[in-house]
């Protein structure tokens, strides 16, 4: 008995043209036809994948059941859909599964064949190793014989030094050759053993799932003889991808290269050999229906009804209504928060925002149950960063090199891990945020050891102020020295801080600043009120050693004589 068919638009169109009494007969009389179709195109999402198998079949006029066998264990049956090109219509798409034994599993037979081939290669390596050992033993005997003959003939006319040298040279060269052969055999054996372990693991996983054979049956009607291409598409679990970056800056401080990669994880149960791969941040399984918004009613407060319903003393209408409103708001807020959290989680996968799709220009092979993630390149692009040195001498004398970059490509940079390089030297890892085409972002390239920043408290004085000494003032004087040993002029972003008063009885002011602070709008409106000091500086290459670039400034803290403050920084 056939399972209920999954409806599709093409089936509905055909139903309109076929009488009801003839349609069931046509379905019942459908001729079975096995389709040999392997995955041809894959769209990887973050958490699952859409797989398309394609095949071309020759059909005469009639109705056919096209069977696609060996669907993976992770297939989601409700996602099955079929498309046919040519004078052919899709009537239905069914999914079935039935118990099978290992002996009848074509996937296990294929794996057994591959395992047998690898085991034969390992036996060949063992035979070559036996031959190598016999050659090594022969060379050892030749070496001993040459040494013995030379020793016996030593001091006599029978000693032929040239012959001895030739023998020793031959022995040395053969030993070197045999060592090389042994290393090659070791490498071959290690590779084959690793390949065998992977195949045996896949076989064990397949054998565990081989008790069930999963099949899709696409029923089609051909109105005339034709070659028809059939595409079967389905979702599978156990697949995901994530972005990864390598950012390489040149040693000369010129261009930087961004390598935009994808790390693929595949645990679906089927191999993807030479498939057209698309990477997407879309979510194909978001609920089709939106959440339901319930009505919220208000009514006149009746104390008697309230006592009967709540079993509590009557309260003032305003107070009771307020309590009831608060309870309703909290309840609705909880429910709404849960729904919003779900929607937010679906809509902001990885913080990527709107979905982004990358169609790779080449075919890719991704094996299932691989031991590690597979890396594939999305794009590689050059950019011209503005290099800025960043110093915070309050925290460290080290000065960091930062690149201010622009995404000048047509690619959306998604949040992901990045590895930073200067030349061929690895600097360290960092994290990339989402960057739209044309967007700006910053990347730190580690410490520039040729530049130092030192902050020093030059003096601290406390004195009385006001009439009859009614107040106190503490003055801190600071010196910041920048030592540029890079042999070139650099741009430096220097940051420091001063105390911020939270009381109108304490006044803190910055005074005697030898170099003007930054004047960009963001700094003035957002950072300066928080006590952050920022300078944009141009440091010449001559500012070094006993003649560094200097900044002087003072901080004055005024308060009444009887005001006790929290501790001030030293």
Tab-separated table of C-alpha atoms in Angstrom, residues 53-372:
chain	number	residue	atom	x	y	z
A	53	UNK	CA	20.657	14.940	-6.498
A	54	UNK	CA	20.319	15.135	-10.271
A	55	UNK	CA	19.939	12.534	-13.013
A	56	UNK	CA	18.850	12.401	-16.654
A	57	UNK	CA	16.422	9.622	-17.629
A	58	UNK	CA	14.786	8.620	-20.916
A	59	UNK	CA	11.024	8.287	-20.565
A	60	UNK	CA	8.417	7.047	-22.990
A	61	UNK	CA	4.821	8.263	-22.591
A	62	UNK	CA	3.455	6.942	-19.307
A	63	UNK	CA	3.618	7.202	-15.533
A	64	UNK	CA	6.807	6.258	-13.650
A	65	UNK	CA	7.967	5.834	-10.054
A	66	UNK	CA	11.506	7.213	-10.031
A	67	UNK	CA	13.256	5.805	-6.956
A	68	UNK	CA	16.202	7.574	-5.322
A	69	UNK	CA	17.928	5.107	-3.001
A	70	UNK	CA	20.406	5.391	-0.142
A	71	UNK	CA	19.174	8.639	1.343
A	72	UNK	CA	21.185	9.498	4.478
A	73	UNK	CA	19.984	8.872	8.016
A	74	UNK	CA	19.871	12.627	8.684
A	75	UNK	CA	17.412	13.360	5.858
A	76	UNK	CA	14.302	15.348	6.840
A	77	UNK	CA	11.452	13.660	4.937
A	78	UNK	CA	9.073	16.648	5.014
A	79	UNK	CA	11.636	18.702	3.100
A	80	UNK	CA	11.647	16.430	0.030
A	81	UNK	CA	10.836	18.184	-3.222
A	82	UNK	CA	11.338	17.310	-6.882
A	83	UNK	CA	11.690	19.239	-10.105
A	84	UNK	CA	11.668	17.882	-13.656
A	85	UNK	CA	12.691	19.592	-16.873
A	86	UNK	CA	11.126	18.598	-20.186
A	87	UNK	CA	7.618	17.416	-21.173
A	88	UNK	CA	7.209	15.668	-17.809
A	89	UNK	CA	5.026	16.520	-14.826
A	90	UNK	CA	5.582	15.645	-11.159
A	91	UNK	CA	2.578	13.867	-9.601
A	92	UNK	CA	3.864	13.212	-6.076
A	93	UNK	CA	6.924	12.811	-3.877
A	94	UNK	CA	6.922	9.957	-1.331
A	95	UNK	CA	9.382	8.859	1.316
A	96	UNK	CA	9.761	5.287	2.534
A	97	UNK	CA	12.112	3.343	4.746
A	98	UNK	CA	12.501	-0.355	5.345
A	99	UNK	CA	14.773	-2.737	7.185
A	100	UNK	CA	17.770	-4.142	5.298
A	101	UNK	CA	20.675	-6.391	6.206
A	102	UNK	CA	24.367	-5.660	5.798
A	103	UNK	CA	24.520	-8.134	2.934
A	104	UNK	CA	22.055	-6.089	0.899
A	105	UNK	CA	23.475	-2.646	1.721
A	106	UNK	CA	25.133	-1.128	-1.383
A	107	UNK	CA	26.835	1.530	0.749
A	108	UNK	CA	28.470	-1.105	2.941
A	109	UNK	CA	29.515	-3.053	-0.140
A	110	UNK	CA	31.173	0.073	-1.513
A	111	UNK	CA	32.967	0.711	1.781
A	112	UNK	CA	34.088	-2.931	2.005
A	113	UNK	CA	35.573	-2.623	-1.475
A	114	UNK	CA	37.451	0.543	-0.488
A	115	UNK	CA	38.661	-1.047	2.757
A	116	UNK	CA	39.891	-4.095	0.818
A	117	UNK	CA	41.829	-1.870	-1.585
A	118	UNK	CA	43.538	-0.023	1.278
A	119	UNK	CA	44.352	-3.279	3.054
A	120	UNK	CA	45.973	-4.550	-0.172
A	121	UNK	CA	48.068	-1.384	-0.323
A	122	UNK	CA	49.173	-2.028	3.273
A	123	UNK	CA	50.163	-5.595	2.328
A	124	UNK	CA	52.170	-4.169	-0.573
A	125	UNK	CA	53.938	-1.862	1.863
A	126	UNK	CA	54.726	-4.857	4.086
A	127	UNK	CA	56.168	-6.768	1.097
A	128	UNK	CA	58.283	-3.749	0.136
A	129	UNK	CA	59.486	-3.500	3.738
A	130	UNK	CA	60.569	-7.185	3.692
A	131	UNK	CA	62.492	-6.526	0.469
A	132	UNK	CA	64.067	-3.442	2.020
A	133	UNK	CA	65.206	-5.391	5.076
A	134	UNK	CA	66.872	-8.017	2.854
A	135	UNK	CA	68.651	-5.245	0.924
A	136	UNK	CA	69.778	-3.650	4.186
A	137	UNK	CA	71.111	-7.031	5.390
A	138	UNK	CA	72.999	-7.489	2.105
A	139	UNK	CA	74.608	-4.047	2.337
A	140	UNK	CA	75.581	-4.799	5.940
A	141	UNK	CA	77.315	-8.019	4.816
A	142	UNK	CA	79.110	-6.152	2.019
A	143	UNK	CA	80.304	-3.556	4.539
A	144	UNK	CA	81.581	-6.237	6.927
A	145	UNK	CA	83.271	-8.129	4.093
A	146	UNK	CA	84.990	-4.982	2.794
A	147	UNK	CA	86.221	-4.087	6.275
A	148	UNK	CA	87.464	-7.657	6.898
A	149	UNK	CA	89.304	-7.870	3.531
A	150	UNK	CA	90.914	-4.478	4.069
A	151	UNK	CA	92.020	-5.525	7.556
A	152	UNK	CA	93.474	-8.819	6.378
A	153	UNK	CA	95.358	-7.177	3.516
A	154	UNK	CA	96.576	-4.254	5.617
A	155	UNK	CA	100.339	-3.661	5.350
A	156	UNK	CA	100.725	-5.962	2.309
A	157	UNK	CA	100.868	-5.486	-1.466
A	158	UNK	CA	97.430	-7.079	-1.727
A	159	UNK	CA	95.720	-3.978	-0.239
A	160	UNK	CA	93.965	-2.075	-3.059
A	161	UNK	CA	93.035	1.307	-1.587
A	162	UNK	CA	91.021	2.381	-4.655
A	163	UNK	CA	88.911	-0.791	-4.479
A	164	UNK	CA	88.326	-0.257	-0.764
A	165	UNK	CA	87.253	3.341	-1.372
A	166	UNK	CA	84.826	2.254	-4.104
A	167	UNK	CA	83.345	-0.400	-1.837
A	168	UNK	CA	82.942	2.030	1.051
A	169	UNK	CA	81.416	4.660	-1.282
A	170	UNK	CA	78.983	2.081	-2.642
A	171	UNK	CA	78.011	1.002	0.874
A	172	UNK	CA	77.488	4.633	1.975
A	173	UNK	CA	75.364	5.526	-1.056
A	174	UNK	CA	73.248	2.392	-0.719
A	175	UNK	CA	72.647	3.018	2.972
A	176	UNK	CA	71.553	6.587	2.196
A	177	UNK	CA	69.227	5.318	-0.538
A	178	UNK	CA	67.738	2.647	1.694
A	179	UNK	CA	67.140	5.157	4.511
A	180	UNK	CA	65.226	7.313	2.041
A	181	UNK	CA	63.195	4.305	0.879
A	182	UNK	CA	62.403	3.380	4.508
A	183	UNK	CA	61.112	6.896	5.195
A	184	UNK	CA	58.907	6.749	2.106
A	185	UNK	CA	57.535	3.390	3.246
A	186	UNK	CA	56.848	4.799	6.710
A	187	UNK	CA	54.947	7.716	5.163
A	188	UNK	CA	52.960	5.397	2.869
A	189	UNK	CA	52.073	3.099	5.755
A	190	UNK	CA	50.998	6.018	7.981
A	191	UNK	CA	48.794	7.459	5.219
A	192	UNK	CA	47.181	4.089	4.416
A	193	UNK	CA	46.597	3.303	8.103
A	194	UNK	CA	44.953	6.687	8.602
A	195	UNK	CA	42.791	6.159	5.508
A	196	UNK	CA	41.875	2.673	6.737
A	197	UNK	CA	40.868	3.985	10.159
A	198	UNK	CA	38.570	6.594	8.568
A	199	UNK	CA	36.966	3.998	6.271
A	200	UNK	CA	36.452	1.543	9.119
A	201	UNK	CA	34.878	4.279	11.251
A	202	UNK	CA	32.564	5.215	8.396
A	203	UNK	CA	31.686	1.568	7.900
A	204	UNK	CA	30.878	1.175	11.586
A	205	UNK	CA	28.666	4.263	11.457
A	206	UNK	CA	27.010	3.086	8.243
A	207	UNK	CA	26.512	-0.415	9.597
A	208	UNK	CA	24.810	1.070	12.642
A	209	UNK	CA	22.422	2.920	10.353
A	210	UNK	CA	22.239	0.226	7.676
A	211	UNK	CA	19.287	-1.444	9.308
A	212	UNK	CA	17.109	1.134	7.561
A	213	UNK	CA	17.058	1.850	3.828
A	214	UNK	CA	15.661	5.293	3.019
A	215	UNK	CA	14.142	5.905	-0.397
A	216	UNK	CA	12.425	8.788	-2.141
A	217	UNK	CA	9.879	7.925	-4.834
A	218	UNK	CA	9.070	10.662	-7.353
A	219	UNK	CA	6.012	9.799	-9.444
A	220	UNK	CA	6.035	11.543	-12.824
A	221	UNK	CA	3.929	11.493	-15.969
A	222	UNK	CA	5.555	11.831	-19.396
A	223	UNK	CA	3.289	13.067	-22.205
A	224	UNK	CA	5.815	12.159	-24.914
A	225	UNK	CA	9.140	10.379	-25.325
A	226	UNK	CA	11.931	12.595	-24.053
A	227	UNK	CA	15.132	12.930	-22.062
A	228	UNK	CA	14.180	14.438	-18.708
A	229	UNK	CA	16.403	15.816	-16.002
A	230	UNK	CA	15.130	15.057	-12.500
A	231	UNK	CA	16.291	16.992	-9.422
A	232	UNK	CA	15.539	15.721	-5.902
A	233	UNK	CA	16.243	18.200	-3.101
A	234	UNK	CA	16.131	17.543	0.639
A	235	UNK	CA	17.414	18.952	3.924
A	236	UNK	CA	19.884	17.054	6.082
A	237	UNK	CA	21.100	17.681	9.617
A	238	UNK	CA	24.702	17.343	10.759
A	239	UNK	CA	26.264	19.978	8.501
A	240	UNK	CA	27.427	23.498	9.223
A	241	UNK	CA	30.003	26.092	8.236
A	242	UNK	CA	31.644	29.102	9.822
A	243	UNK	CA	33.761	31.928	8.411
A	244	UNK	CA	37.493	32.132	9.091
A	245	UNK	CA	40.011	34.784	8.069
A	246	UNK	CA	43.734	35.210	7.564
A	247	UNK	CA	44.798	38.857	7.514
A	248	UNK	CA	48.356	39.420	6.291
A	249	UNK	CA	50.108	42.781	6.487
A	250	UNK	CA	53.279	43.475	4.520
A	251	UNK	CA	56.508	44.179	6.346
A	252	UNK	CA	56.742	47.521	4.556
A	253	UNK	CA	53.437	48.722	6.030
A	254	UNK	CA	51.797	48.884	2.597
A	255	UNK	CA	48.984	46.660	1.370
A	256	UNK	CA	47.339	43.934	3.428
A	257	UNK	CA	45.673	40.800	2.125
A	258	UNK	CA	42.479	39.326	3.533
A	259	UNK	CA	41.889	35.614	2.954
A	260	UNK	CA	38.216	34.849	3.476
A	261	UNK	CA	37.704	31.130	4.159
A	262	UNK	CA	34.912	28.816	5.255
A	263	UNK	CA	35.383	25.957	7.715
A	264	UNK	CA	33.081	23.085	6.720
A	265	UNK	CA	31.798	20.415	9.096
A	266	UNK	CA	30.015	17.436	7.515
A	267	UNK	CA	28.354	14.660	9.535
A	268	UNK	CA	25.348	13.943	7.319
A	269	UNK	CA	26.119	10.300	6.467
A	270	UNK	CA	26.708	10.784	2.730
A	271	UNK	CA	29.756	11.967	0.785
A	272	UNK	CA	29.595	15.060	-1.371
A	273	UNK	CA	31.936	14.395	-4.288
A	274	UNK	CA	32.648	17.280	-6.679
A	275	UNK	CA	29.490	19.172	-5.798
A	276	UNK	CA	28.583	22.762	-6.562
A	277	UNK	CA	28.724	24.330	-3.125
A	278	UNK	CA	26.803	27.349	-1.878
A	279	UNK	CA	27.299	28.817	1.600
A	280	UNK	CA	24.378	30.644	3.154
A	281	UNK	CA	23.472	32.266	6.458
A	282	UNK	CA	19.740	31.830	5.799
A	283	UNK	CA	17.657	29.603	8.071
A	284	UNK	CA	15.421	27.191	6.119
A	285	UNK	CA	13.566	25.915	9.201
A	286	UNK	CA	12.079	29.074	10.749
A	287	UNK	CA	8.467	28.443	11.806
A	288	UNK	CA	6.030	29.255	9.021
A	289	UNK	CA	3.478	30.901	11.324
A	290	UNK	CA	4.069	34.062	13.375
A	291	UNK	CA	3.283	34.082	17.122
A	292	UNK	CA	-0.306	34.850	18.082
A	293	UNK	CA	-0.931	38.211	19.768
A	294	UNK	CA	-3.602	37.759	22.454
A	295	UNK	CA	-6.096	40.555	23.292
A	296	UNK	CA	-5.626	42.588	26.483
A	297	UNK	CA	-8.887	43.673	28.159
A	298	UNK	CA	-9.583	46.356	30.779
A	299	UNK	CA	-12.767	46.685	32.779
A	300	UNK	CA	-14.257	48.556	35.762
A	301	UNK	CA	-12.908	47.357	39.080
A	302	UNK	CA	-15.599	45.734	41.307
A	303	UNK	CA	-14.382	44.938	44.854
A	304	UNK	CA	-17.050	42.269	45.411
A	305	UNK	CA	-16.101	40.393	42.279
A	306	UNK	CA	-12.453	40.767	43.153
A	307	UNK	CA	-13.005	39.210	46.623
A	308	UNK	CA	-14.955	36.308	45.144
A	309	UNK	CA	-12.390	35.611	42.469
A	310	UNK	CA	-9.222	36.234	44.408
A	311	UNK	CA	-10.317	35.290	47.929
A	312	UNK	CA	-8.591	38.441	49.213
A	313	UNK	CA	-9.660	41.719	50.886
A	314	UNK	CA	-10.795	44.479	48.580
A	315	UNK	CA	-8.169	47.109	47.785
A	316	UNK	CA	-8.413	50.551	46.415
A	317	UNK	CA	-9.265	50.403	42.719
A	318	UNK	CA	-6.121	52.224	41.672
A	319	UNK	CA	-3.842	50.030	43.774
A	320	UNK	CA	-5.554	46.791	42.785
A	321	UNK	CA	-5.628	47.752	39.136
A	322	UNK	CA	-1.984	48.683	39.309
A	323	UNK	CA	-1.100	45.325	40.877
A	324	UNK	CA	-3.205	43.456	38.331
A	325	UNK	CA	-1.728	45.450	35.460
A	326	UNK	CA	1.771	44.751	36.737
A	327	UNK	CA	1.023	41.032	36.958
A	328	UNK	CA	-0.384	40.984	33.438
A	329	UNK	CA	2.535	42.971	32.132
A	330	UNK	CA	5.011	40.605	33.753
A	331	UNK	CA	3.207	37.559	32.424
A	332	UNK	CA	2.889	39.000	28.954
A	333	UNK	CA	6.449	40.240	29.137
A	334	UNK	CA	7.691	36.737	29.963
A	335	UNK	CA	5.714	35.152	27.148
A	336	UNK	CA	6.599	37.886	24.720
A	337	UNK	CA	10.227	37.738	25.804
A	338	UNK	CA	10.342	34.007	25.101
A	339	UNK	CA	8.828	34.525	21.665
A	340	UNK	CA	11.111	37.438	20.911
A	341	UNK	CA	14.118	35.435	22.077
A	342	UNK	CA	13.177	32.624	19.713
A	343	UNK	CA	12.604	34.989	16.821
A	344	UNK	CA	15.786	36.870	17.614
A	345	UNK	CA	17.789	33.638	17.720
A	346	UNK	CA	16.386	32.597	14.349
A	347	UNK	CA	16.881	35.958	12.708
A	348	UNK	CA	20.386	36.724	13.921
A	349	UNK	CA	22.322	33.544	13.340
A	350	UNK	CA	25.903	34.218	14.305
A	351	UNK	CA	25.074	37.929	14.475
A	352	UNK	CA	25.086	38.023	10.667
A	353	UNK	CA	21.832	39.928	10.252
A	354	UNK	CA	20.244	39.518	6.809
A	355	UNK	CA	21.112	36.285	5.025
A	356	UNK	CA	24.218	36.182	2.860
A	357	UNK	CA	24.935	33.627	0.163
A	358	UNK	CA	28.272	32.671	-1.398
A	359	UNK	CA	28.311	30.577	-4.553
A	360	UNK	CA	31.736	28.978	-4.907
A	361	UNK	CA	33.108	29.088	-8.466
A	362	UNK	CA	34.473	25.520	-8.294
A	363	UNK	CA	33.295	22.074	-7.309
A	364	UNK	CA	34.201	20.817	-3.857
A	365	UNK	CA	34.510	17.367	-2.316
A	366	UNK	CA	33.441	17.103	1.329
A	367	UNK	CA	33.545	13.662	2.930
A	368	UNK	CA	31.178	12.773	5.723
A	369	UNK	CA	32.363	11.987	9.275
A	370	UNK	CA	35.742	13.597	8.626
A	371	UNK	CA	38.031	13.892	11.640
A	372	UNK	CA	38.504	17.628	11.224
